[in-house]
mmCIF file of C-alpha atoms and ligand atoms in Angstrom:
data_model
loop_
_atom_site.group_PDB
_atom_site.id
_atom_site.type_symbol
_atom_site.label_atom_id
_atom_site.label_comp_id
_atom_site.label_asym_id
_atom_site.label_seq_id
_atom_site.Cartn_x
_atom_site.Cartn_y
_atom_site.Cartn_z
ATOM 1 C CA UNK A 1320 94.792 103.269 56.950
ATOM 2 C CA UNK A 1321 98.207 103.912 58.085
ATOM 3 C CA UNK A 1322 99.531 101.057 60.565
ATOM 4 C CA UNK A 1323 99.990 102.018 64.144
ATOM 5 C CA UNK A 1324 103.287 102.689 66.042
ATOM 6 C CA UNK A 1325 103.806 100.324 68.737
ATOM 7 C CA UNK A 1326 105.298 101.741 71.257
ATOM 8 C CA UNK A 1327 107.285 99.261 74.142
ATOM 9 C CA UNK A 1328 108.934 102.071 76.820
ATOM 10 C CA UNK A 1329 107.485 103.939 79.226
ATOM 11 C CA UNK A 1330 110.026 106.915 78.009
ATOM 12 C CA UNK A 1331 108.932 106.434 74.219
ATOM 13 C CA UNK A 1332 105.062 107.030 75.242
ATOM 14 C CA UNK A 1333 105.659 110.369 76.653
ATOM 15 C CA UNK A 1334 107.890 111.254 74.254
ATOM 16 C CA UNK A 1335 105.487 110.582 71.386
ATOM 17 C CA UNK A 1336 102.630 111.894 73.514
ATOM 18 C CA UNK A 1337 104.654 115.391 73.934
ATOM 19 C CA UNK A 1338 105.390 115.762 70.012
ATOM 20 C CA UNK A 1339 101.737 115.260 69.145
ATOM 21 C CA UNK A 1340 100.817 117.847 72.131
ATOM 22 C CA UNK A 1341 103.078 120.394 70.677
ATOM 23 C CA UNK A 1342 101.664 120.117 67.447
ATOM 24 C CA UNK A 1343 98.593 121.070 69.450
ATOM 25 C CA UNK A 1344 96.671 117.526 69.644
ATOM 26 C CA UNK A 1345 94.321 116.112 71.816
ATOM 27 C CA UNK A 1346 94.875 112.567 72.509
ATOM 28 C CA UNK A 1347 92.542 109.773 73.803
ATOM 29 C CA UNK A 1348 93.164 106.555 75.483
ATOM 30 C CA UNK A 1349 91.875 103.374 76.214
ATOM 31 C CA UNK A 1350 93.500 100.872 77.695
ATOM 32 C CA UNK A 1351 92.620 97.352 77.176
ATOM 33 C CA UNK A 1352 94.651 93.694 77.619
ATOM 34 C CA UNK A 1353 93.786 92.789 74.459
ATOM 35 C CA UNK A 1354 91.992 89.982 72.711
ATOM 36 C CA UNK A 1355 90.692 93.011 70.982
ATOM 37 C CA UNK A 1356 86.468 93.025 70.315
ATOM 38 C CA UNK A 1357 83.955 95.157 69.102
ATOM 39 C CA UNK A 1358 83.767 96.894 72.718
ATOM 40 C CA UNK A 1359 87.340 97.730 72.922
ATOM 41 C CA UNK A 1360 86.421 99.053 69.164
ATOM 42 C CA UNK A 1361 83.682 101.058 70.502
ATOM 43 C CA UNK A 1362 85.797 102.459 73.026
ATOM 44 C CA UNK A 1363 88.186 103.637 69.903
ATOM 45 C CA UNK A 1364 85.717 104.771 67.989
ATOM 46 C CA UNK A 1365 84.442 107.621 70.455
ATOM 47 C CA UNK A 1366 87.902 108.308 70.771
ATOM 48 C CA UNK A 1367 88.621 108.998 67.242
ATOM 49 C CA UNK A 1368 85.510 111.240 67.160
ATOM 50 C CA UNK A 1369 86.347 113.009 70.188
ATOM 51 C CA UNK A 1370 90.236 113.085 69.950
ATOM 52 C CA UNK A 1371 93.152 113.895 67.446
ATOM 53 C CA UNK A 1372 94.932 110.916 68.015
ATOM 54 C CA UNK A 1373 94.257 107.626 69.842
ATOM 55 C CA UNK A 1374 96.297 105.132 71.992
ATOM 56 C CA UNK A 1375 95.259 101.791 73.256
ATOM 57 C CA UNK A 1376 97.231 100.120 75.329
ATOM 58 C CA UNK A 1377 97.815 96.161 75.409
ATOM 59 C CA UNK A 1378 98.719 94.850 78.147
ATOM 60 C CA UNK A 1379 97.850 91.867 80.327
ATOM 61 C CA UNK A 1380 98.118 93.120 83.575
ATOM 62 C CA UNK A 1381 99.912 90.701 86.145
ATOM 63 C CA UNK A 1382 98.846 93.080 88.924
ATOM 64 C CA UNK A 1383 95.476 91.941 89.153
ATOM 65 C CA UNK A 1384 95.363 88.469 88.959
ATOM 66 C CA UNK A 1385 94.723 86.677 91.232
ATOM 67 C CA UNK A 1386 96.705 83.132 92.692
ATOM 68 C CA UNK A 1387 94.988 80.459 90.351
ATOM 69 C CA UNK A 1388 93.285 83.021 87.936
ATOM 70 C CA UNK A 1389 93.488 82.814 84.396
ATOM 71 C CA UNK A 1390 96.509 85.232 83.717
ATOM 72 C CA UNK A 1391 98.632 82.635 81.820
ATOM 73 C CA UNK A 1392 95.485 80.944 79.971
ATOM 74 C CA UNK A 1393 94.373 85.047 79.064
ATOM 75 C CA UNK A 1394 94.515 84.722 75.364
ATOM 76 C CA UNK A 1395 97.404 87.037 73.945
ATOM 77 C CA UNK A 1396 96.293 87.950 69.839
ATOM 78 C CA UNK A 1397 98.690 90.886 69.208
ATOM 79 C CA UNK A 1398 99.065 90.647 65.224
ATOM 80 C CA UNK A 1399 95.250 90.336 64.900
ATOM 81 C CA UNK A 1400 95.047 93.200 67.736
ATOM 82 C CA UNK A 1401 97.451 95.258 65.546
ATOM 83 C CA UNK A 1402 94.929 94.714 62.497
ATOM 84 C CA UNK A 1403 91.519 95.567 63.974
ATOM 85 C CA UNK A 1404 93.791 98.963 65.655
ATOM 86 C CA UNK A 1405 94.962 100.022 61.813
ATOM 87 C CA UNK A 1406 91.410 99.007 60.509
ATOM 88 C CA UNK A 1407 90.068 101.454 63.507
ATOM 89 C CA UNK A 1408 92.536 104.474 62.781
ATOM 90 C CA UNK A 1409 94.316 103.907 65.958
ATOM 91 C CA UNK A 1410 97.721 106.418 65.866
ATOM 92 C CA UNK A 1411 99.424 104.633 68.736
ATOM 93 C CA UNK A 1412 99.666 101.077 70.627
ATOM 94 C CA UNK A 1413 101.192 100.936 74.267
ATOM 95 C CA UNK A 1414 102.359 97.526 74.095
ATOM 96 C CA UNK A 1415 105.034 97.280 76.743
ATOM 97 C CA UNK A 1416 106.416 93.904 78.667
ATOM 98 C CA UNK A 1417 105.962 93.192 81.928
ATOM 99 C CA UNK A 1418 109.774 94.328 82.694
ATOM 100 C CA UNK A 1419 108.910 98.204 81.378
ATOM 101 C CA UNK A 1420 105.988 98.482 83.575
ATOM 102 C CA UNK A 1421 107.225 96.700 86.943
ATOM 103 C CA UNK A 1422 111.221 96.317 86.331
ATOM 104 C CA UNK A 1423 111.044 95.753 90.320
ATOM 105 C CA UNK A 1424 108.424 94.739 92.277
ATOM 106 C CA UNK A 1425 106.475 97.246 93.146
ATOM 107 C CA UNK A 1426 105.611 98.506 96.574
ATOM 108 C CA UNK A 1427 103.421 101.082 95.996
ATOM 109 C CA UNK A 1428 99.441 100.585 96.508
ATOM 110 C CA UNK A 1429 97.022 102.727 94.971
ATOM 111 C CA UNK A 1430 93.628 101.662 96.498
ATOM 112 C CA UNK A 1431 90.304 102.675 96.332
ATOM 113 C CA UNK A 1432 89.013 100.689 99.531
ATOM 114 C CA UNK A 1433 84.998 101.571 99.966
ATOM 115 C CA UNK A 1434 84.130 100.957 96.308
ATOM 116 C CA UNK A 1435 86.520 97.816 96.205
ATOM 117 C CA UNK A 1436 84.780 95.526 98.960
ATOM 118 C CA UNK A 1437 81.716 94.633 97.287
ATOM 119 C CA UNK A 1438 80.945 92.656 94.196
ATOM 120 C CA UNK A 1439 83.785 91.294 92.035
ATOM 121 C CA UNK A 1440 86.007 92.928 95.014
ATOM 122 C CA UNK A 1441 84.536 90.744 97.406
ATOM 123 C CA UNK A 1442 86.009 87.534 96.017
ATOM 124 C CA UNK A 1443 89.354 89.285 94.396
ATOM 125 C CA UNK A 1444 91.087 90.608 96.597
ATOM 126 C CA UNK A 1445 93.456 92.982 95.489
ATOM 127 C CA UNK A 1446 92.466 93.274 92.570
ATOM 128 C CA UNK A 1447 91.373 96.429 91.910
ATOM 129 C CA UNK A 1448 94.518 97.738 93.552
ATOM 130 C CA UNK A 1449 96.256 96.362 90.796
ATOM 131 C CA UNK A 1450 94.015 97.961 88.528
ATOM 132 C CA UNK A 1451 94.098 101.417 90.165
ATOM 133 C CA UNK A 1452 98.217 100.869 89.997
ATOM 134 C CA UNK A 1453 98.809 99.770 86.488
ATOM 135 C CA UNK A 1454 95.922 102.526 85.442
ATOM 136 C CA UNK A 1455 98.042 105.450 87.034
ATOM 137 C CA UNK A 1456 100.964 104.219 85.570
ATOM 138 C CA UNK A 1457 99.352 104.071 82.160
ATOM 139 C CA UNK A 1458 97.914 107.725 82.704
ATOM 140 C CA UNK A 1459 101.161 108.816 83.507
ATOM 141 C CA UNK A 1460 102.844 107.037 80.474
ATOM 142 C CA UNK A 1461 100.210 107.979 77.977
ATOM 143 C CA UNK A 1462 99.104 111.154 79.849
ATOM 144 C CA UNK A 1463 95.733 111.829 77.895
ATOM 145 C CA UNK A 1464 93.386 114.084 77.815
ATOM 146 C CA UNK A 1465 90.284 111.929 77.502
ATOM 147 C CA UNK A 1466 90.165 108.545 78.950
ATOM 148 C CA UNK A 1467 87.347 105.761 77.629
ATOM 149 C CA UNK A 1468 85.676 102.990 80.035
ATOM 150 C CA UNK A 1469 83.373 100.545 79.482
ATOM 151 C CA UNK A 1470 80.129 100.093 81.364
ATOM 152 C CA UNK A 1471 80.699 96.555 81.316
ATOM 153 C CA UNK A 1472 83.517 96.714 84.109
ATOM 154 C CA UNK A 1473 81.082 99.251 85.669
ATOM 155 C CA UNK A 1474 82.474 98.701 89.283
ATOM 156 C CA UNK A 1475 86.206 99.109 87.545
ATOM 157 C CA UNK A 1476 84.875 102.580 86.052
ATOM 158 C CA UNK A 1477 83.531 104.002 89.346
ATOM 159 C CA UNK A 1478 86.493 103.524 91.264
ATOM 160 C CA UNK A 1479 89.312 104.561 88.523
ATOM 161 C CA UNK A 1480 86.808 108.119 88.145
ATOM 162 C CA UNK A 1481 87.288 108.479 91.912
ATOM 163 C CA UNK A 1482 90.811 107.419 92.070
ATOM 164 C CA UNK A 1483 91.327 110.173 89.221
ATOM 165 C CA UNK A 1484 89.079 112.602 91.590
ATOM 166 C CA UNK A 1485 90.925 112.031 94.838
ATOM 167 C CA UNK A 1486 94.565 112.544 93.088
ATOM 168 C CA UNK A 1487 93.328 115.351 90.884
ATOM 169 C CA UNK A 1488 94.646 113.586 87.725
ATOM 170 C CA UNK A 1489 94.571 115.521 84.759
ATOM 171 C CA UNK A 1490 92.596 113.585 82.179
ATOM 172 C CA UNK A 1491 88.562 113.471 81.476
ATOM 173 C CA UNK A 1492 86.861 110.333 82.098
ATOM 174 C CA UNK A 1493 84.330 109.196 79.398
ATOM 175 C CA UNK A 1494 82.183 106.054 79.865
ATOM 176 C CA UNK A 1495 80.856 104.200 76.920
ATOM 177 C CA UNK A 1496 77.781 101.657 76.909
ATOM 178 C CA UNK A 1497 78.305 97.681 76.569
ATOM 179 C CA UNK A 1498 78.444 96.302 73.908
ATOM 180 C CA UNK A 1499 76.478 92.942 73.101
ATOM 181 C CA UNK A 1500 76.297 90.317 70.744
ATOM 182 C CA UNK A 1501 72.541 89.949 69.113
ATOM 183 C CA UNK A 1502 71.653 87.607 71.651
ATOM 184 C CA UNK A 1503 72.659 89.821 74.364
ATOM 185 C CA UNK A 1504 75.528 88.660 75.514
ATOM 186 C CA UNK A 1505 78.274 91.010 76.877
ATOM 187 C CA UNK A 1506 81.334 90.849 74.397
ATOM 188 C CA UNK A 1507 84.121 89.710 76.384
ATOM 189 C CA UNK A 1508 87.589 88.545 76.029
ATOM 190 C CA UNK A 1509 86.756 84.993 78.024
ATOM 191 C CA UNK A 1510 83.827 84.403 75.626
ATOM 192 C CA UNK A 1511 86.034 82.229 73.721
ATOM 193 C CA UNK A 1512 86.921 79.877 76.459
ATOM 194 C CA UNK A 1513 82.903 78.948 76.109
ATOM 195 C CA UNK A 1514 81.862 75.549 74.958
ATOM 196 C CA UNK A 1515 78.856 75.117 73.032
ATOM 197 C CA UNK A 1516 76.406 74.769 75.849
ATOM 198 C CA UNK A 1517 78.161 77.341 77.649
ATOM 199 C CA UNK A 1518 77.494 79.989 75.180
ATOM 200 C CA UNK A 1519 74.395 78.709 74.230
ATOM 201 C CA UNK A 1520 73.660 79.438 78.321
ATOM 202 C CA UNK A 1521 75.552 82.694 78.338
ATOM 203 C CA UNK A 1522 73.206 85.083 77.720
ATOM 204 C CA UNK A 1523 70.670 84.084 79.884
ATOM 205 C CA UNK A 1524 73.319 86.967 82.052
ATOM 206 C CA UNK A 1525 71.180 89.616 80.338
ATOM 207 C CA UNK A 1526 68.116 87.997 80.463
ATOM 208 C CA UNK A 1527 68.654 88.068 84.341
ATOM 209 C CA UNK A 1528 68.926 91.455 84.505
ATOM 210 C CA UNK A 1529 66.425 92.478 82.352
ATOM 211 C CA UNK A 1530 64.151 90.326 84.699
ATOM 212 C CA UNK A 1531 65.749 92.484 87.601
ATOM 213 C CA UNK A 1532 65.598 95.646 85.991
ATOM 214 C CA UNK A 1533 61.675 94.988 85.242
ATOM 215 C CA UNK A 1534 61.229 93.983 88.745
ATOM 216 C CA UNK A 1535 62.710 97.487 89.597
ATOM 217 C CA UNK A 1536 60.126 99.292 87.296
ATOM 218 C CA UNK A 1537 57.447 97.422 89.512
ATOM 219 C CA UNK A 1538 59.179 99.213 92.483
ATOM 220 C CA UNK A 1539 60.469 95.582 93.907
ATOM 221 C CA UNK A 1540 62.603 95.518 97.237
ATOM 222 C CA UNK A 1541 65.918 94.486 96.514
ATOM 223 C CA UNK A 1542 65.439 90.581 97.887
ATOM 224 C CA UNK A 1543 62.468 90.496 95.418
ATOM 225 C CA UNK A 1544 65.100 91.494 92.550
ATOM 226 C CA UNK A 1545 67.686 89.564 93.293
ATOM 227 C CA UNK A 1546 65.052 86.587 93.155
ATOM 228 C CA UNK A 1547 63.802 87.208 90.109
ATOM 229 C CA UNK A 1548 67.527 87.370 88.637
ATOM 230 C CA UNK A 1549 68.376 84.088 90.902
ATOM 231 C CA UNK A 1550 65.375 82.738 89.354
ATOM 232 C CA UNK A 1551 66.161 83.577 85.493
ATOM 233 C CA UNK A 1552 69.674 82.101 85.681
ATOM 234 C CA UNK A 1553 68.210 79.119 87.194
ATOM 235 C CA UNK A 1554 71.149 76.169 87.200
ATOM 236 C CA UNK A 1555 73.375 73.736 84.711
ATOM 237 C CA UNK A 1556 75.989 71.607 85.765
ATOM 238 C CA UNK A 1557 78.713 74.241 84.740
ATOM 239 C CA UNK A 1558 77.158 77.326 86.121
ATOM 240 C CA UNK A 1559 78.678 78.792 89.525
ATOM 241 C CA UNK A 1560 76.728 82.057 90.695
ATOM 242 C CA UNK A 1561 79.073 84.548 92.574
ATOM 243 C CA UNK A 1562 77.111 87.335 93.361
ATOM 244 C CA UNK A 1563 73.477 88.410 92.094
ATOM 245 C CA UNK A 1564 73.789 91.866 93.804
ATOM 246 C CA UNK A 1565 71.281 95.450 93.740
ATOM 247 C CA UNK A 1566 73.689 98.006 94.543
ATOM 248 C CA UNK A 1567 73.398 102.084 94.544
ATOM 249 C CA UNK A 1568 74.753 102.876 91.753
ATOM 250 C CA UNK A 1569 77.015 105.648 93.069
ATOM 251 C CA UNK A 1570 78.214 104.105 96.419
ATOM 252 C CA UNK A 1571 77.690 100.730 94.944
ATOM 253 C CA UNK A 1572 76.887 99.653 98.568
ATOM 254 C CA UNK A 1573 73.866 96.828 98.217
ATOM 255 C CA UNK A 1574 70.615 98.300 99.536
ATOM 256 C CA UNK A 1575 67.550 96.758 100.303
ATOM 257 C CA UNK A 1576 65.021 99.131 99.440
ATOM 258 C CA UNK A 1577 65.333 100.501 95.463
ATOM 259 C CA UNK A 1578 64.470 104.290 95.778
ATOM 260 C CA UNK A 1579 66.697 105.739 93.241
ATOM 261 C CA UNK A 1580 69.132 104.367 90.570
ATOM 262 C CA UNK A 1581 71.133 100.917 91.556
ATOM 263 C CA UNK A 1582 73.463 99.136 89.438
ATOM 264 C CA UNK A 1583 72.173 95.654 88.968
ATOM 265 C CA UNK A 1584 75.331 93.213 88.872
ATOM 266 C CA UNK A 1585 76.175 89.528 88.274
ATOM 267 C CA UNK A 1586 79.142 87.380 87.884
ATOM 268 C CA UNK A 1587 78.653 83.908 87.161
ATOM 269 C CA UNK A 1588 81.557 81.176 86.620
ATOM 270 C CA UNK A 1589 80.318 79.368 82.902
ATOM 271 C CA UNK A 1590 83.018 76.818 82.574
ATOM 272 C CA UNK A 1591 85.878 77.860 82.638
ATOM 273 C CA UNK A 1592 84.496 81.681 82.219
ATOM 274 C CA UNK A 1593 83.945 83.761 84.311
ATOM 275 C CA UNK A 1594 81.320 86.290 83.121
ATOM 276 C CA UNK A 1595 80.378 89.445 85.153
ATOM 277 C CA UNK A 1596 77.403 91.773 83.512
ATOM 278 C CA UNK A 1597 75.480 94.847 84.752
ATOM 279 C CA UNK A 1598 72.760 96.957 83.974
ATOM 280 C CA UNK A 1599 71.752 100.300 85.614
ATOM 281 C CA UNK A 1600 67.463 100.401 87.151
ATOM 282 C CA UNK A 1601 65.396 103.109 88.171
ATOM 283 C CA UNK A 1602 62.504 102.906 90.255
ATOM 284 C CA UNK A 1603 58.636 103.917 89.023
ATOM 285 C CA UNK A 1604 58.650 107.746 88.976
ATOM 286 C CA UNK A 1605 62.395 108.557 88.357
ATOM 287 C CA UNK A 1606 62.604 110.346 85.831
ATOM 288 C CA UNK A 1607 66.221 109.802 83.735
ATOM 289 C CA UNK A 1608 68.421 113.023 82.370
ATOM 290 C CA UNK A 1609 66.681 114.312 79.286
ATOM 291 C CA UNK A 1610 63.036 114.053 81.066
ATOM 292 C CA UNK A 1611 62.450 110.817 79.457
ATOM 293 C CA UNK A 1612 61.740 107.595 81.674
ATOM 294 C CA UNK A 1613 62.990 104.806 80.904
HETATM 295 P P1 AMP B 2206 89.684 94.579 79.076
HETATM 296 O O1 AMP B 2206 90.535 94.388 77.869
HETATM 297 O O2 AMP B 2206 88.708 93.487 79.301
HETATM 298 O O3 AMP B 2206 90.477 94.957 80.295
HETATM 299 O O4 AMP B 2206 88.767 95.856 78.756
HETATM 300 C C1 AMP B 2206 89.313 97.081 78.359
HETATM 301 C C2 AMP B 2206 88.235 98.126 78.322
HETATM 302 O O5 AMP B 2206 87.219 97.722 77.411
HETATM 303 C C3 AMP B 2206 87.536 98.335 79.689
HETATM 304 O O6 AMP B 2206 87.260 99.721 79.867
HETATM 305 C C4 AMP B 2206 86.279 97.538 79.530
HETATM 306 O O7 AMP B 2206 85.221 97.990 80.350
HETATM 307 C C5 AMP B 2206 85.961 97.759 78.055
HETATM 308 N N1 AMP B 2206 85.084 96.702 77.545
HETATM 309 C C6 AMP B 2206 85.272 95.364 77.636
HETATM 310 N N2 AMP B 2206 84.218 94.700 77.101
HETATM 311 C C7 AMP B 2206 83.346 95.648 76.677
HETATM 312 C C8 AMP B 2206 82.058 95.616 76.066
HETATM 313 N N3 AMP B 2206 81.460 94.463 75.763
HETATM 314 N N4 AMP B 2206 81.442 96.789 75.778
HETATM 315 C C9 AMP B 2206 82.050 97.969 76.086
HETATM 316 N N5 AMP B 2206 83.261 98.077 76.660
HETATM 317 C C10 AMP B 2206 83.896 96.936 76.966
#
């Protein structure tokens, strides 16, 4: 497999984005800060199937962190990135530093505000601004035709798909499941700051939602939910619970009575982690696309 350019400038990008558009490609992006995993790979992978060529971006996103968050600790693996991108046929990497993306301090706000109050919004404030800014500023360095999310940042997904929407940006968005390790849990990029009996706790996350998403198939109230994923994560000495939230999964304002799809959401500090999951319900007698319930 033929190693990747890395591209560092914001001018290089389009350049190399026009050439391959004049030789009549379709190109498809996902951007990522690295610490690349099996997601991220997913996210490649229906991008090489759906696309000519493929970009990923790596970058670590100063934007949207947060005083005290982890944006010095956030682990930083480009040689090993550049590896798994050649071993998964990836044409391009965006790689640039901080002083190509924000060479003065930028100004500008590009925010989403109804769908960035609740959940992980609630207790970061401003950050999804900061990912709604560095996200058009990719899209307009990269300028793809097909973009690829992750369910796992489902609340991050909704709003960039409406920020696209409400500035008519030209580029389809495609959103890809989670992917899990065996045991369930999410792969993330902070798994690794897990101790043993953190990870050995961690994916009681999914068992939680399972045990909200069955409560859901009983047709539960949201309160009753929200219990039952309360009472599955129970508590250890390095757990912190967040939120434990039933939102619709469209608004993603919390509602108390389930009566069509909600977004069940957690984030829970593990250590030094901090570990946000989500699964999508349906109540008894909706019926998913494709007829099937499920
Ligand atoms: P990040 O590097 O964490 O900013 O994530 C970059 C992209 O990968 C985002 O669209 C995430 O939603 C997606 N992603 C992260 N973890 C996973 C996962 N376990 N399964 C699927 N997509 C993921």
């Amino acid at each position: 497999m033929a190693e990747a350019s890395v591209v560092r400038s914001i001018g290089r990008m389009r350049t190399w984005t026009r050439t391959e558009r004049d030789r009549g490609r379709t190109i498809g992006f996902v951007p990522t800060m690295g610490a690349l995993h099996d997601g991220h790979l997913a996210l490649v992978d229906a991008s090489t199937r759906a696309c000519d060529r493929t970009v990923v971006s790596i970058f670590v996103n100063p934007q949207q962190f947060g005083p005290g968050e982890d944006f010095d600790a956030y682990p930083r693996t480009m040689a090993a990135d550049r590896r798994r991108c050649r071993d998964a046929g990836v044409d391009a990497i965006f790689a640039p530093p901080p002083r190509a993306m924000y060479p003065t301090r930028p100004l500008t706000r590009v925010s989403v505000p109804e769908l960035s109050e609740t959940l992980c919004g609630a207790t970061r404030p401003g950050h999804f601004d900061g990912v709604c800014l560095v996200v058009a500023k990719l899209l307009h360095a990269v300028n793809p035709d097909l973009l690829f999310l992750g369910q796992k940042d489902a609340q991050q997904a909704t709003i960039l798909r409406r920020m696209i929407t409400d500035l008519d940006l030209p580029v389809r968005v495609r959103v890809r499941p989670t992917v899990r390790e065996r045991d369930g849990l999410a792969l993330s990029s902070r798994n690794r700051y897990l101790t043993r009996d953190e990870r050995a706790y961690a994916p009681t996350l999914f068992r939680a939602l399972r045990a909200g998403r069955d409560r859901v198939r009983a047709g539960d109230d949201a309160p009753a939910v929200r219990r039952a994923m309360r009472d599955t994560l129970g508590r250890r000495p390095f757990t912190r619970i967040e939120y434990v939230e039933v939102v619709d999964a469209d608004t993603l304002r919390p509602v108390r009575r389930v009566e069509r799809k909600v977004l069940l959401a957690l984030a829970v500090h593990v250590g030094e982690a901090r570990l946000i999951d989500n699964l999508v319900a349906r109540p008894p007698g909706r019926v998913a696309r494709g007829g099937r319930s499920r």
